[in-house]
Coordinates of C-alpha atoms in Angstrom, one line a residue:
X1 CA 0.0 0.0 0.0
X2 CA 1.4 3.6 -1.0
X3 CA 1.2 6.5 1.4
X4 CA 1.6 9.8 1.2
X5 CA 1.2 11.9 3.7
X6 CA 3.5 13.2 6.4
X7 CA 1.7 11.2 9.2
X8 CA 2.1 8.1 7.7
X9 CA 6.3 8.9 7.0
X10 CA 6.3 9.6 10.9
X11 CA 4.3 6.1 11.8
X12 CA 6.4 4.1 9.2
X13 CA 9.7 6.0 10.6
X14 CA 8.9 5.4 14.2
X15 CA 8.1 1.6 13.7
X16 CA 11.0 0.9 11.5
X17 CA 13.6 2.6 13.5
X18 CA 14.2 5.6 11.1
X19 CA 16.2 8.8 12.3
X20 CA 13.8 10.9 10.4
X21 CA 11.5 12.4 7.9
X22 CA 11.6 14.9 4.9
X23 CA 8.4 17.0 4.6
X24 CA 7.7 19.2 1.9
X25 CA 6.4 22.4 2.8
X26 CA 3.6 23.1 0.4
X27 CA 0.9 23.8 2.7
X28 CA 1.1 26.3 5.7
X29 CA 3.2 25.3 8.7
X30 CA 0.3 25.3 11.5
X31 CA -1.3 22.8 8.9
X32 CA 1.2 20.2 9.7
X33 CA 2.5 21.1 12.9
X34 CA 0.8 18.3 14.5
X35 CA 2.5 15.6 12.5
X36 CA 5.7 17.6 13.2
X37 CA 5.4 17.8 16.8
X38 CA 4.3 13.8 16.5
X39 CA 7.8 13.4 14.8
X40 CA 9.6 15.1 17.3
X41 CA 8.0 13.7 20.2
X42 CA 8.8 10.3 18.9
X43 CA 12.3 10.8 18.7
X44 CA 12.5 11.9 15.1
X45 CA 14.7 14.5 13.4
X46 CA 12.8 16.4 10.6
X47 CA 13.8 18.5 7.5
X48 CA 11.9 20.3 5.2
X49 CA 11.8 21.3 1.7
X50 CA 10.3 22.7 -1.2
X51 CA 9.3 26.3 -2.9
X52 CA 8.0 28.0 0.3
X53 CA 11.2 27.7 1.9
X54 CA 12.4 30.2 0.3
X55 CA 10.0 33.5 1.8
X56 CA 11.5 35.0 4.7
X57 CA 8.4 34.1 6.9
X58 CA 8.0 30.7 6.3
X59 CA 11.6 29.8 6.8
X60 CA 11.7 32.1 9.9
X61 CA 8.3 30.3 11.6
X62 CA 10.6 27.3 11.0
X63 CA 13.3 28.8 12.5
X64 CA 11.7 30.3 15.5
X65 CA 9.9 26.8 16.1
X66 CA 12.5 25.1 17.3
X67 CA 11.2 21.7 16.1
X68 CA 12.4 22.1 12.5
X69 CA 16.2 20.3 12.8
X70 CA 17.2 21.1 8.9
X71 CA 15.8 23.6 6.6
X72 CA 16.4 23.1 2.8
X73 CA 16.0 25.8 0.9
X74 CA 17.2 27.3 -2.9
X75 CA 17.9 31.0 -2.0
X76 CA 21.3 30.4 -0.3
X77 CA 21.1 34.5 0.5
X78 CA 17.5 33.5 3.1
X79 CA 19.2 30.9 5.1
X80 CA 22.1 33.2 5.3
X81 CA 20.0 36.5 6.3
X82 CA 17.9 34.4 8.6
X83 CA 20.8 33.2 10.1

């Protein structure tokens, strides 16, 4: 069975020993906090990527979360100013 959402990554991480997940970042970040603090909470290191990692406020609410272990992003010059 195919999944594809970043709850079940963090159940099929958690159960098979993973380090971590990779989330895309395509909807807001209070849309899939929950999952994120279920990751974190069960032990899991979490990066995200994709377009919206790029805008100053959505890396910076990542940022300022604290939950967010690595942020990829392609504007070298955000992570840098944010930084």
């Amino acid at each position: 069975v195919r999944r594809n959402s970043l709850e079940s990554a963090v159940w099929w991480c958690s159960i098979n020993k993973f380090d971590g997940v990779v989330a895309e970042v395509e909807k807001s970040i209070p849309q899939i906090s929950s999952c994120i603090e279920k990751a974190v909470a069960s032990g899991l290191l979490v990066f995200t990527y994709g377009k919206r990692n790029s805008e100053d406020d959505v890396f910076n609410l990542q940022k300022e979360s604290g939950k967010i272990h690595g942020i990829i992003c392609d504007r070298y010059s955000v992570a840098r100013k944010n930084n």
